[in-house]
Structure formats: structure tokens, C-alpha cells
mmCIF file of C-alpha atoms in Angstrom:
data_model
loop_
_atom_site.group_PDB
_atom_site.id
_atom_site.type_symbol
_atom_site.label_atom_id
_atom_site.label_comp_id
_atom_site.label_asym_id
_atom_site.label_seq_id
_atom_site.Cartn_x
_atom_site.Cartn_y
_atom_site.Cartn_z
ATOM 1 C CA UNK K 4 3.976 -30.000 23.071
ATOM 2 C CA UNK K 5 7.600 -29.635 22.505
ATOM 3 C CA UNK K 6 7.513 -30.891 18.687
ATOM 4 C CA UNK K 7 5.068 -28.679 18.364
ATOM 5 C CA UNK K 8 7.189 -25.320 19.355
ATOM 6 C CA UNK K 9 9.287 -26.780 17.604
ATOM 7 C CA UNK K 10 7.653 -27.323 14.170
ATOM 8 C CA UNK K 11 6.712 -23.615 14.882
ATOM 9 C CA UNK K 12 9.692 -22.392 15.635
ATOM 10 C CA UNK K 13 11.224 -24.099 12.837
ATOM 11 C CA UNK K 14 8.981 -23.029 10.222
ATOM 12 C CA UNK K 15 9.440 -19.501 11.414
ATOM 13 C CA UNK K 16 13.366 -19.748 11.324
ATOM 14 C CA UNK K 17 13.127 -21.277 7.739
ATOM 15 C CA UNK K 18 10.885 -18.610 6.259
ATOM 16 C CA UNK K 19 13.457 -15.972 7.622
ATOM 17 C CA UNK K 20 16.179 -17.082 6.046
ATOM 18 C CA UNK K 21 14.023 -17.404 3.041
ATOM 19 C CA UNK K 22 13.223 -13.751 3.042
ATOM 20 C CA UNK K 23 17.122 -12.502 3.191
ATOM 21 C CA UNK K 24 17.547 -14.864 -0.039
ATOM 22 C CA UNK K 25 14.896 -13.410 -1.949
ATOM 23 C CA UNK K 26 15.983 -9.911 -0.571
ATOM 24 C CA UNK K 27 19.451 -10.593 -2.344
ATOM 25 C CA UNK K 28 17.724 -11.371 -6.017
ATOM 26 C CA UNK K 29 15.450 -8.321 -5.908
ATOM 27 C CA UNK K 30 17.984 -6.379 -8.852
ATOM 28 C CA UNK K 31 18.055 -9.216 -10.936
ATOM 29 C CA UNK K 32 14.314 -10.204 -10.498
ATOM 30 C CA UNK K 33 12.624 -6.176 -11.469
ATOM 31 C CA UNK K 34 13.607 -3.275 -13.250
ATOM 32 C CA UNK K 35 11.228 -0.656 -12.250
ATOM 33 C CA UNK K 36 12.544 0.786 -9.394
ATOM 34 C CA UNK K 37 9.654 1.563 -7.380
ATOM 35 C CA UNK K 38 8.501 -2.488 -7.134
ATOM 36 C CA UNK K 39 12.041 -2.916 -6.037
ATOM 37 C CA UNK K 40 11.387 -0.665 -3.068
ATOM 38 C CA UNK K 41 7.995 -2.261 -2.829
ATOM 39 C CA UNK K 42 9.130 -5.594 -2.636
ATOM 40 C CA UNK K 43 12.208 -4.617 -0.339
ATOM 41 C CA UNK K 44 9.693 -3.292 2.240
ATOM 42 C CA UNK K 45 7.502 -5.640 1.808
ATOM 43 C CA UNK K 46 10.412 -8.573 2.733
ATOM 44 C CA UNK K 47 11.330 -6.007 5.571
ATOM 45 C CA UNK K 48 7.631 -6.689 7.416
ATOM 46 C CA UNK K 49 7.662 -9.903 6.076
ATOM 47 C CA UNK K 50 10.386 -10.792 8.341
ATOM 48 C CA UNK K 51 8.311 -8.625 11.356
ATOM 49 C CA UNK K 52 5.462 -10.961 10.557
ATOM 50 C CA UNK K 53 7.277 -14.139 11.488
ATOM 51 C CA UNK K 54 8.787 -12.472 14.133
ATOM 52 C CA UNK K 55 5.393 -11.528 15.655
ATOM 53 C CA UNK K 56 4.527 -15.073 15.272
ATOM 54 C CA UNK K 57 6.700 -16.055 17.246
ATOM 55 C CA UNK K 58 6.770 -13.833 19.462
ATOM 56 C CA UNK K 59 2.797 -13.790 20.124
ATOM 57 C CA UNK K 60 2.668 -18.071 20.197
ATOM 58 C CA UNK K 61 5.373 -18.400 22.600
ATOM 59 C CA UNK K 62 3.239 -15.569 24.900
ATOM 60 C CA UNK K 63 0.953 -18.181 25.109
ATOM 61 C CA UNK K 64 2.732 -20.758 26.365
ATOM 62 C CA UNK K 65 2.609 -22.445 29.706
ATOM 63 C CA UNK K 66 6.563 -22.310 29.774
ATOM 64 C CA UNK K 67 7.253 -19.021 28.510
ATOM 65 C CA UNK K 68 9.334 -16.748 30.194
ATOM 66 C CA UNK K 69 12.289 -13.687 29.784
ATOM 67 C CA UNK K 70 15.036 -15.745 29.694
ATOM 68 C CA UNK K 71 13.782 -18.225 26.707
ATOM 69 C CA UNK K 72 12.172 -15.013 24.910
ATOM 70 C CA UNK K 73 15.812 -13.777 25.170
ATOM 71 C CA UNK K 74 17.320 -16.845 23.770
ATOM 72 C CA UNK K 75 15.287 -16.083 20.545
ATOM 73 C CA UNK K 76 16.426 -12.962 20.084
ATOM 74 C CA UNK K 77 19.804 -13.333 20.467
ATOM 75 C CA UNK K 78 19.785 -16.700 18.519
ATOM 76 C CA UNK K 79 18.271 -14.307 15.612
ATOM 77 C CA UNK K 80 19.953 -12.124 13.308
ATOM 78 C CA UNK K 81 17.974 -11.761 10.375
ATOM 79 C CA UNK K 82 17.283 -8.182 11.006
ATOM 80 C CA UNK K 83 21.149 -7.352 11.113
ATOM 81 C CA UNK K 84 21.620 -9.641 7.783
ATOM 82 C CA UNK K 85 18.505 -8.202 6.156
ATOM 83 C CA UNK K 86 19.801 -4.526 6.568
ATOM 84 C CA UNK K 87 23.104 -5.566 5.574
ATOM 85 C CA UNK K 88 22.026 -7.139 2.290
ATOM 86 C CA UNK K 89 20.035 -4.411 1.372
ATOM 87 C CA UNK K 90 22.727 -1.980 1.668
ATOM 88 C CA UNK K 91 24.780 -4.536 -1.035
ATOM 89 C CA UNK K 92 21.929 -3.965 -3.325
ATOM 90 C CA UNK K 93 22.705 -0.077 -3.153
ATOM 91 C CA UNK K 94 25.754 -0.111 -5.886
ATOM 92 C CA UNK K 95 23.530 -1.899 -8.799
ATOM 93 C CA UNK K 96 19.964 -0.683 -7.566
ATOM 94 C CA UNK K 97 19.454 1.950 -10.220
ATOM 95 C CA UNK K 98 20.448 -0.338 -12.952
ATOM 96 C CA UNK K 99 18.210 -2.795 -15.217
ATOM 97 C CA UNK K 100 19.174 -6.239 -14.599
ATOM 98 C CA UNK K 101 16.597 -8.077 -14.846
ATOM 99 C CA UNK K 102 17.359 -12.610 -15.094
ATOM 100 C CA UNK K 103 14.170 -13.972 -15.860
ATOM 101 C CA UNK K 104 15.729 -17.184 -13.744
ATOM 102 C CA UNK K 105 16.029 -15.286 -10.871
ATOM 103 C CA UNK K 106 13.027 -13.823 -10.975
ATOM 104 C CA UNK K 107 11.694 -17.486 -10.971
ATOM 105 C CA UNK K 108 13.550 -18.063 -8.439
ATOM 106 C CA UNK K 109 12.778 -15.106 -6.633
ATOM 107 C CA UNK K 110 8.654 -16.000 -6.708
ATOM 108 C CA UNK K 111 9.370 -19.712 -5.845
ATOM 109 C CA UNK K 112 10.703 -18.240 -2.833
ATOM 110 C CA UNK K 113 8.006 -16.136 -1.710
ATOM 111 C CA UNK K 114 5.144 -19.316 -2.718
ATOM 112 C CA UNK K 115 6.945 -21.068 -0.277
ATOM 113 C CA UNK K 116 7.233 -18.664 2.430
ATOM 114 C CA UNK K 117 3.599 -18.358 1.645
ATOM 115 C CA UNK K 118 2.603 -21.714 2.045
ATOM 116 C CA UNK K 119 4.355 -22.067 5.631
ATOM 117 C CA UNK K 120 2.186 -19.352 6.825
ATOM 118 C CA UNK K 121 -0.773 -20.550 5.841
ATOM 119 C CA UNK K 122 0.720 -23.920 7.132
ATOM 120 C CA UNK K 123 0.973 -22.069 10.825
ATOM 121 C CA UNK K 124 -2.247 -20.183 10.765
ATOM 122 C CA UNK K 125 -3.928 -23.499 9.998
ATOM 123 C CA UNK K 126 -5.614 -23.967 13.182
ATOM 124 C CA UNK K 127 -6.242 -19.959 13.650
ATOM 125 C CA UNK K 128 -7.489 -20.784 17.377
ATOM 126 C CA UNK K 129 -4.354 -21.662 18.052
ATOM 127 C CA UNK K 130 -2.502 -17.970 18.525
ATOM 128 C CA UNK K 131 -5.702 -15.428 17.690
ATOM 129 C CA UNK K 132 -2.954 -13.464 16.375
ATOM 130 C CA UNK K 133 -5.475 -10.311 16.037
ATOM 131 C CA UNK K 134 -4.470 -10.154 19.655
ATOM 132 C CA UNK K 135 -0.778 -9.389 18.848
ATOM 133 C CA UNK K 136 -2.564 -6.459 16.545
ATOM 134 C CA UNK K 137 -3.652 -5.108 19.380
ATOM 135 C CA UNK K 138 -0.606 -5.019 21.583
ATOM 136 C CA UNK K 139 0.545 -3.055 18.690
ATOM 137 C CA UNK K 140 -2.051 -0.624 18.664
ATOM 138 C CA UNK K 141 -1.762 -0.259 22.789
ATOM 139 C CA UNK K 142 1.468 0.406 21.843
ATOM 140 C CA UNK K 143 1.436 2.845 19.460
ATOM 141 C CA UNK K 144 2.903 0.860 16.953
ATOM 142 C CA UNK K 145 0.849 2.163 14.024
ATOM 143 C CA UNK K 146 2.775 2.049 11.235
ATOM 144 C CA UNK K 147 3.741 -1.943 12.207
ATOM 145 C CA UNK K 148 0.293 -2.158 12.594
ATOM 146 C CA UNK K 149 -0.763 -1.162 8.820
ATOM 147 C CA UNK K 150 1.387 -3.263 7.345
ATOM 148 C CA UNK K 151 1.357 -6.315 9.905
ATOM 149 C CA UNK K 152 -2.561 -6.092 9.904
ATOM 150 C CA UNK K 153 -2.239 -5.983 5.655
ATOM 151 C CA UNK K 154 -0.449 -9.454 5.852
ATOM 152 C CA UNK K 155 -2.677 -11.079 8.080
ATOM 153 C CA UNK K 156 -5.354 -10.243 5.895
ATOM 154 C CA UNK K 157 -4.221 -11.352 2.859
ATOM 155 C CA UNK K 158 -3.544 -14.822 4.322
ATOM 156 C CA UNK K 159 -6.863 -15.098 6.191
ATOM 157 C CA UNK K 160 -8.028 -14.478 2.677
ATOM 158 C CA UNK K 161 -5.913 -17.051 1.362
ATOM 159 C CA UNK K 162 -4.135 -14.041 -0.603
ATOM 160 C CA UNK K 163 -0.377 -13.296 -1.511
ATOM 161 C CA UNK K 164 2.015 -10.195 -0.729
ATOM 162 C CA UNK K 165 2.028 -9.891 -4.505
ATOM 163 C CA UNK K 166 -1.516 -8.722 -4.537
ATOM 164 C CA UNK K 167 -0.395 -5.496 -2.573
ATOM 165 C CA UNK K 168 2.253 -4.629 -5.839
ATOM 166 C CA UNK K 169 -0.476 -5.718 -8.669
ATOM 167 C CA UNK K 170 -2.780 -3.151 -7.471
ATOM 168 C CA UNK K 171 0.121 -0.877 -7.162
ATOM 169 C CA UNK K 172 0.707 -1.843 -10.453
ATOM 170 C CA UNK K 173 -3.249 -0.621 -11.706
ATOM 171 C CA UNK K 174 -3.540 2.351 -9.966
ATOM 172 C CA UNK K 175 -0.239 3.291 -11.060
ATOM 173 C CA UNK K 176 -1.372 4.266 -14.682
ATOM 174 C CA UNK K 177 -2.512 7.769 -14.276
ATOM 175 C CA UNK K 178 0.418 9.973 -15.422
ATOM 176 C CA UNK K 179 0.954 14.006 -14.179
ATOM 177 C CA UNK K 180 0.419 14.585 -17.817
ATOM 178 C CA UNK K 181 -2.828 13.607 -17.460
ATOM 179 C CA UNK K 182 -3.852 15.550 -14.778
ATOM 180 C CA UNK K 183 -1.980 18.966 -16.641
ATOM 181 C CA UNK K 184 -4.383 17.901 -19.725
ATOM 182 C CA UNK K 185 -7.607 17.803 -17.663
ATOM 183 C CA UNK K 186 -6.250 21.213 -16.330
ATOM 184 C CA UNK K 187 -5.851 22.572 -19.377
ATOM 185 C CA UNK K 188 -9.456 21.658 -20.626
ATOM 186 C CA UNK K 189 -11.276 22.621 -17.898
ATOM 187 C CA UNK K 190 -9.960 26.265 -17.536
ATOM 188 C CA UNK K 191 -9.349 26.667 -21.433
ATOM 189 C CA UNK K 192 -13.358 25.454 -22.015
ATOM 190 C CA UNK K 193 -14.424 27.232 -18.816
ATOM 191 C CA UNK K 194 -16.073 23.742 -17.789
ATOM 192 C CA UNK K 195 -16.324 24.967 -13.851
ATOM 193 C CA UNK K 196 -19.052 27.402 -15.449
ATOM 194 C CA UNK K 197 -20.748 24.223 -16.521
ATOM 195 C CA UNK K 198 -20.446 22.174 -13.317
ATOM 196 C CA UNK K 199 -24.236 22.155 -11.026
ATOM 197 C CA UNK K 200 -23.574 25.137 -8.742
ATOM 198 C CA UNK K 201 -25.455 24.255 -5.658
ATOM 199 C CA UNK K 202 -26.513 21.081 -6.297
ATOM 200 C CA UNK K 203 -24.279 18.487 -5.101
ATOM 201 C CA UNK K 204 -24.622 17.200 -1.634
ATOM 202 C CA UNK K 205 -21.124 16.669 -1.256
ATOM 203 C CA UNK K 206 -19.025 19.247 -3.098
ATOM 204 C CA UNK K 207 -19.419 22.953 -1.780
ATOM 205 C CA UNK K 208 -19.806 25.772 -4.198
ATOM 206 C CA UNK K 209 -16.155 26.961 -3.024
ATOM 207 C CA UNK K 210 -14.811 23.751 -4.286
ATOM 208 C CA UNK K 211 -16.614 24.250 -7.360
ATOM 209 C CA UNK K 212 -15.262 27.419 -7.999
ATOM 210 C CA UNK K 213 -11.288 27.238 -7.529
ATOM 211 C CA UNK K 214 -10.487 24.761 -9.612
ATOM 212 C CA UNK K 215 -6.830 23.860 -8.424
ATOM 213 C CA UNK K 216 -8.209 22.460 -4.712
ATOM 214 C CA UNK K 217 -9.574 19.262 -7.321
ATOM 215 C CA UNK K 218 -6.083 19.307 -9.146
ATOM 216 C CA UNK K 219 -3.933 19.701 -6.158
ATOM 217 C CA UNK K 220 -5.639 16.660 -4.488
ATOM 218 C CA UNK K 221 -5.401 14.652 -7.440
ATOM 219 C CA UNK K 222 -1.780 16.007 -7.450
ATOM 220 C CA UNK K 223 -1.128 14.755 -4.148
ATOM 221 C CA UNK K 224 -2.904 11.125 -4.367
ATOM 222 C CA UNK K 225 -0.950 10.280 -7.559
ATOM 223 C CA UNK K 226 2.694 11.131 -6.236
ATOM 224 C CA UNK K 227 1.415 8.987 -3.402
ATOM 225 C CA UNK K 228 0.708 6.841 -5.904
ATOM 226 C CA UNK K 229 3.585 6.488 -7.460
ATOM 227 C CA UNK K 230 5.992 6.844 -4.567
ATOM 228 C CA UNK K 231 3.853 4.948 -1.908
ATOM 229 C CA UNK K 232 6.538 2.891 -0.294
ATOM 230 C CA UNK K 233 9.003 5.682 -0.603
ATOM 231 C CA UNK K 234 7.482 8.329 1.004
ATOM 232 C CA UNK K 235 8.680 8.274 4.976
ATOM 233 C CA UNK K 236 12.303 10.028 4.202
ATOM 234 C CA UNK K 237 10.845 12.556 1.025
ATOM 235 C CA UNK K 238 10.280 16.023 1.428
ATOM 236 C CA UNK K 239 7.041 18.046 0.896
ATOM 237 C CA UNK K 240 6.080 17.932 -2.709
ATOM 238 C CA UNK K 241 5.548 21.071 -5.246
ATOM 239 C CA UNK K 242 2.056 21.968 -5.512
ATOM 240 C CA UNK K 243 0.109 21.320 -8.622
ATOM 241 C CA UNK K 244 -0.473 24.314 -9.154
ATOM 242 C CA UNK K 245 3.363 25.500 -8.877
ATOM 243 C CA UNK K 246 4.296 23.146 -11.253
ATOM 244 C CA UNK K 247 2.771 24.031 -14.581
ATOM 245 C CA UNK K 248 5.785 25.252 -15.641
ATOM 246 C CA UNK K 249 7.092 21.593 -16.517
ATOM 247 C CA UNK K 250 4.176 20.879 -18.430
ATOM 248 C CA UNK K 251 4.436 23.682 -21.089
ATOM 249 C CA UNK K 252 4.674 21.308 -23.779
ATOM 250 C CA UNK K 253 1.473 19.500 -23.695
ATOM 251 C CA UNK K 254 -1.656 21.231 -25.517
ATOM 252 C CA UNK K 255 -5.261 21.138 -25.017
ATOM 253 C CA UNK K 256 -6.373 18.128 -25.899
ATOM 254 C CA UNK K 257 -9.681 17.430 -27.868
ATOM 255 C CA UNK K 258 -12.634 16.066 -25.899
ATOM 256 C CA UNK K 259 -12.745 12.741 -26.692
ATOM 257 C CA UNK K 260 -9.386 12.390 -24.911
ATOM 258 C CA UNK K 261 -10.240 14.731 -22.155
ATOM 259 C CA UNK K 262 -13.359 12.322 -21.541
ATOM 260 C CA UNK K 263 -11.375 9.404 -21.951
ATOM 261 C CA UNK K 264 -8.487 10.487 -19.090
ATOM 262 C CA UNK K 265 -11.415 11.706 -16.620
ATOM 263 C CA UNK K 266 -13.156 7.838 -16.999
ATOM 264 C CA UNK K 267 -9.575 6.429 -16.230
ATOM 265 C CA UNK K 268 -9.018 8.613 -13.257
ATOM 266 C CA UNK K 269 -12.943 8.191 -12.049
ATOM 267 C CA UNK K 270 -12.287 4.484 -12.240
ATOM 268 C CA UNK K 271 -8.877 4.257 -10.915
ATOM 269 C CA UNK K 272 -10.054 6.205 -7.290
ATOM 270 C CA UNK K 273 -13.135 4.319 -7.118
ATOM 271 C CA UNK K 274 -11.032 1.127 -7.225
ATOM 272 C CA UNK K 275 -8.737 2.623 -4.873
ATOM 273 C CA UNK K 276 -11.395 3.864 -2.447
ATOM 274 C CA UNK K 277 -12.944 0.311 -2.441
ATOM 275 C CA UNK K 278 -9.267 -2.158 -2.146
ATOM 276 C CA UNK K 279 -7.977 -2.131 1.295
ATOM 277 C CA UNK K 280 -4.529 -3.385 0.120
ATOM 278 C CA UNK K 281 -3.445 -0.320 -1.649
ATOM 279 C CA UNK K 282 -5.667 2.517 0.655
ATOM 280 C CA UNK K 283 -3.846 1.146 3.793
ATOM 281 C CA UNK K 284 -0.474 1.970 2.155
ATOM 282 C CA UNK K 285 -1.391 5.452 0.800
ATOM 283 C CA UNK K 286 -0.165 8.218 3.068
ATOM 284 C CA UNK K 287 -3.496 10.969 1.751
ATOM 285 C CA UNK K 288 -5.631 8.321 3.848
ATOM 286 C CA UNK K 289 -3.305 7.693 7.134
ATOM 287 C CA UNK K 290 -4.917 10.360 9.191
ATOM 288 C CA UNK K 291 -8.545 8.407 8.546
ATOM 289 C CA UNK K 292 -6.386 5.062 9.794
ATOM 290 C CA UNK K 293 -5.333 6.665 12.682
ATOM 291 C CA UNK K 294 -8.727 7.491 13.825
ATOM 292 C CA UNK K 295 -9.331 3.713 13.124
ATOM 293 C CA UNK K 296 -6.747 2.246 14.868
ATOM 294 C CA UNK K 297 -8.259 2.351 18.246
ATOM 295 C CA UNK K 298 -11.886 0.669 17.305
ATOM 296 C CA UNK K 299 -12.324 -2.662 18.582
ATOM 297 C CA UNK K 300 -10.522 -5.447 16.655
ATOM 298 C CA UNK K 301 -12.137 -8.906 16.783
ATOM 299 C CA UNK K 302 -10.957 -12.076 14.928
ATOM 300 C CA UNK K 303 -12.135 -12.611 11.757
ATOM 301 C CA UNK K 304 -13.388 -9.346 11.114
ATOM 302 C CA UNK K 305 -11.499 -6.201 9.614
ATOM 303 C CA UNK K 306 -11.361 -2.867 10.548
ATOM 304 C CA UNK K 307 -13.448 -0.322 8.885
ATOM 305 C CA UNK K 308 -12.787 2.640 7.478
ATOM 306 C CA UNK K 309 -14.226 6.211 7.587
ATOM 307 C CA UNK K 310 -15.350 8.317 4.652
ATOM 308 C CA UNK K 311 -12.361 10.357 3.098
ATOM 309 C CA UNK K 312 -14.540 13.545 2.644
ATOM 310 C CA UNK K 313 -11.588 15.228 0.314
ATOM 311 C CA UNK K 314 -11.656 12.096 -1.783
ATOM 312 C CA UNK K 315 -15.577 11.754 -1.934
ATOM 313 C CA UNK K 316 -15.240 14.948 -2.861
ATOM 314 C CA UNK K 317 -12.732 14.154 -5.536
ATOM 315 C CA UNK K 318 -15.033 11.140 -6.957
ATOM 316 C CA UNK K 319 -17.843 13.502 -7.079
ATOM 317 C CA UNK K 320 -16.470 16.299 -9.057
ATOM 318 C CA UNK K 321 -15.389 13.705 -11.691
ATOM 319 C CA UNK K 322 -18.896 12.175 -11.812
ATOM 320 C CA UNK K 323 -19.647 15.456 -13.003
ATOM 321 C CA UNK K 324 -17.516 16.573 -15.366
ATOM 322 C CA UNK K 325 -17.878 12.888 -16.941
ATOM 323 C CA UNK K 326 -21.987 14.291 -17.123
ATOM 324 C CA UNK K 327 -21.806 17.351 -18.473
ATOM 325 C CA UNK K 328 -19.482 16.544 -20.812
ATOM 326 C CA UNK K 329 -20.342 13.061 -22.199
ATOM 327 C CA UNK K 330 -23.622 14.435 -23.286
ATOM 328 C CA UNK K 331 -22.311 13.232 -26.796
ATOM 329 C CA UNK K 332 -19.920 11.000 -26.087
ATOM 330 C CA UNK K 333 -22.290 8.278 -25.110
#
């Protein structure tokens, strides 16, 4: 029983330190700056994973107690070192640096930290770590929870962190320009005069006639989109409606392109709607989590979600647009 705490406990220690060394190459391994702030959060619960590992299998054990529990903690700084290395990657963060060695490196790093926790959750009876979830919820730990609960889930699935960034990576193609040239086509053709008054299920006739409650969602859920690991320190956004006076360049454009940009946003949401990675990190959805959180969580079974009415809504006006006017597109 002892090598086995402390193959654990070794494995554990290991993929910590592994975490601050990839943590130093993020610069050098991306250039966009938003998968550097992915990535760096990412690392950040990373390290909170292992630690709840820990934590939750020595819980479990016959000798546990305060005073060991508090010889782990003081034994570990890799919460000091991580905030302390990513405060050294303040001075370069903004600049492209990109080594494609270090990025190598950099992913090498993370397959291995991968493979030890699929090493330790092996034998899944042996910590039910859906428990430790819990604790978390009973805690009212929720935004440990999302991401801690993410993790788990991609390596019950036999998944990888990288995942979470490559659908960032997809739903992050819809531009503000895009939405501004939707705008423009809808009120310039008077398209809302075309839309089913009445007949969706979904979609009220109030929607249906004030146009900017669609664009100012859609407005909202792609600066989410785009900033979704940045958004706990940001202030309120601008509107979509108060910001059409950054857009003044862009004309009408023709309908083949308007049809083509309303496909790519039906596509992109219904995507979104449907991958649990990317709608547990999106902050338009966290109310519907909360509500979530506190539903019984069983092993080997994820939580489920409640309809997003605003975004059903969302889905459904673009179903219709895309039908009225693809009449002879098709």
C-alpha cells in the first residue's frame, strides 16, 4: 500500500513540475494571444487537477489524517512558482515569438502529462473522483467545478486539453464584420418583413420585430467567443447596436454573401450548442450551468444541460432567414 501512495504521489508531483515547464515556453510555442491565455489557464487548472487528485485519493485512505494532508501542502509550491512564472511571461507576452522547437517541446510536455493521468485513472474504482466534483459543488466551488469537471471528461473520454482550444479555434471564425453585414442586409432589404410572423413556436413576434435583440445576442456570444478565457477581469461590453459607428466602412453586401455568412453562423452555434467543451467555458451559458450544478452527479455519466431559450431562439431566427432567402440559392 505504501508503493502505491507512492507511485501516486509521485506521478502527481512529476506532472506538476511538468506544467510550470510548459507554462515557461507558452511565448515561444503561440502567437495569437488569446491561445496563450487559453493555454495559461488551462495549465493553471491543470495543476488544480492533480492537486484534487491528490487530495481526493489520500481522503480515502485508511491513514489519512491533518497532519500528513499538511505535509503535502507545505512540501508543494507549484502554485507560488506557477504564478511567478507567469508574471515573467508578462514583458514578451504581446510579442510574436513563436520556436517551432519549443512548441514541440511544449506538446511533448502536455502528451506526457496526459498519459500519467490516464495512467492514474486506470483503475477509475479506485478514487470515484466524481465524488471530489461534488465536494466542490457542496462547496460552492463552481467555477473549479466547470473547468475541473471539463478535464475529467476529456480523459474519461480518452481526450486531450487541446481539444478545448481546437474548438476554440472553429468557433472562433465568425468576425463582428460579419454580424454588421447581416445587419446591414436585413434592415437595408427589410428581410424582418419577410420573416413568418406568428408562426414559429419558439421566436415571439416581438423578437421578430426589433431586429437588434438577434444582433445584440449574436454580439454578445461572439466577444465571448473570442475572449472566453479572458473574460473574469473585463468590463461590460458596448452593445451591438452602439457600435455601428466602427463599422461605417463595410457596405451591403450582395446575397450570395449574406447567405453564405448566415450558413457559417447557423453552423457555428449549432456546433457550439451541441460540444460541451467549448459551451462549459462560454460565460452567455453560465447562468444555465449554475442551475445544473446541483443535479445529481453519478460516475460515468455527465451532467446535462438545459435549453438556452435566447440561443434556441438565436438558431431559429437563422433557420429562417437561411429559408426565405435561399429560395434561389439552392
Amino acid at each position: 500500500m505504501y508503493l502505491e501512495d507512492e507511485k501516486l504521489l509521485t506521478i502527481t508531483q512529476k506532472n506538476k513540475k511538468s506544467i510550470l515547464e510548459a507554462l515557461e515556453k507558452i511565448n515561444s510555442t503561440f502567437n495569437e494571444l488569446n491561445i496563450k491565455v487559453a493555454y495559461i489557464k488551462i495549465l493553471n487548472n491543470l495543476l488544480k487537477f492533480n492537486k484534487g487528485i491528490e487530495n481526493y485519493f489520500y481522503s480515502k485512505k485508511p491513514g489519512y489524517n491533518t497532519i500528513f494532508q499538511k505535509r503535502i501542502d507545505q512540501n508543494d509550491d507549484s502554485e507560488y512558482l506557477f504564478t511567478k512564472i507567469k508574471a515573467s511571461l508578462k514583458s514578451d507576452f504581446n510579442l510574436e515569438g513563436f520556436n517551432s522547437l519549443e512548441a514541440e517541446k511544449f506538446f511533448n510536455i502536455i502528451d506526457e502529462i496526459e498519459s500519467n493521468i490516464l495512467l492514474l485513472f486506470k483503475d477509475e474504482e479506485v478514487y470515484e473522483f466524481n465524488n471530489y466534483l461534488i465536494n466542490l459543488i457542496n462547496d460552492k466551488k463552481l467555477d473549479d467545478f466547470i473547468w475541473l469537471n471539463t478535464i475529467y471528461n476529456l480523459y474519461k473520454e480518452n481526450q486531450s486539453i487541446r481539444n478545448i482550444v481546437n474548438d476554440y479555434r472553429t468557433f472562433n471564425s465568425i468576425e463582428f464584420s460579419d454580424l454588421y453585414k447581416m445587419y446591414l442586409f436585413v434592415t437595408d432589404y427589410n428581410i424582418n418583413e419577410l420573416l413568418f410572423i406568428g408562426e414559429s413556436k419558439v421566436i415571439s413576434d416581438e423578437y421578430l420585430l426589433d431586429v437588434n435583440k438577434f444582433f445584440n445576442y449574436m454580439y454578445d456570444l461572439v466577444e465571448d467567443m473570442k475572449n472566453f478565457v479572458a473574460k473574469e477581469n473585463k468590463k461590460d461590453i458596448l452593445s451591438f447596436d452602439s457600435k455601428f459607428n466602427t463599422y461605417t466602412n463595410i457596405k451591403t453586401p450582395t446575397k450570395s454573401e449574406f447567405i453564405s455568412i448566415v450558413r457559417k453562423i447557423f453552423v457555428v452555434m449549432r456546433d457550439l450548442y451541441e460540444n460541451d467543451n467549448t459551451k462549459l467555458l462560454l460565460d452567455n451559458v453560465y447562468p444555465v450551468l449554475v442551475k445544473s450544478f446541483y443535479a445529481p452527479l453519478k460516475n460515468n455519466v455527465k451532467i446535462k444541460y438545459e435549453f438556452n431559450e435566447d440561443f434556441i431562439f438565436a438558431l431559429e431566427y437563422i433557420q429562417i432567414i437561411i429559408e426565405v432567402m435561399s429560395d434561389t440559392d439552392e
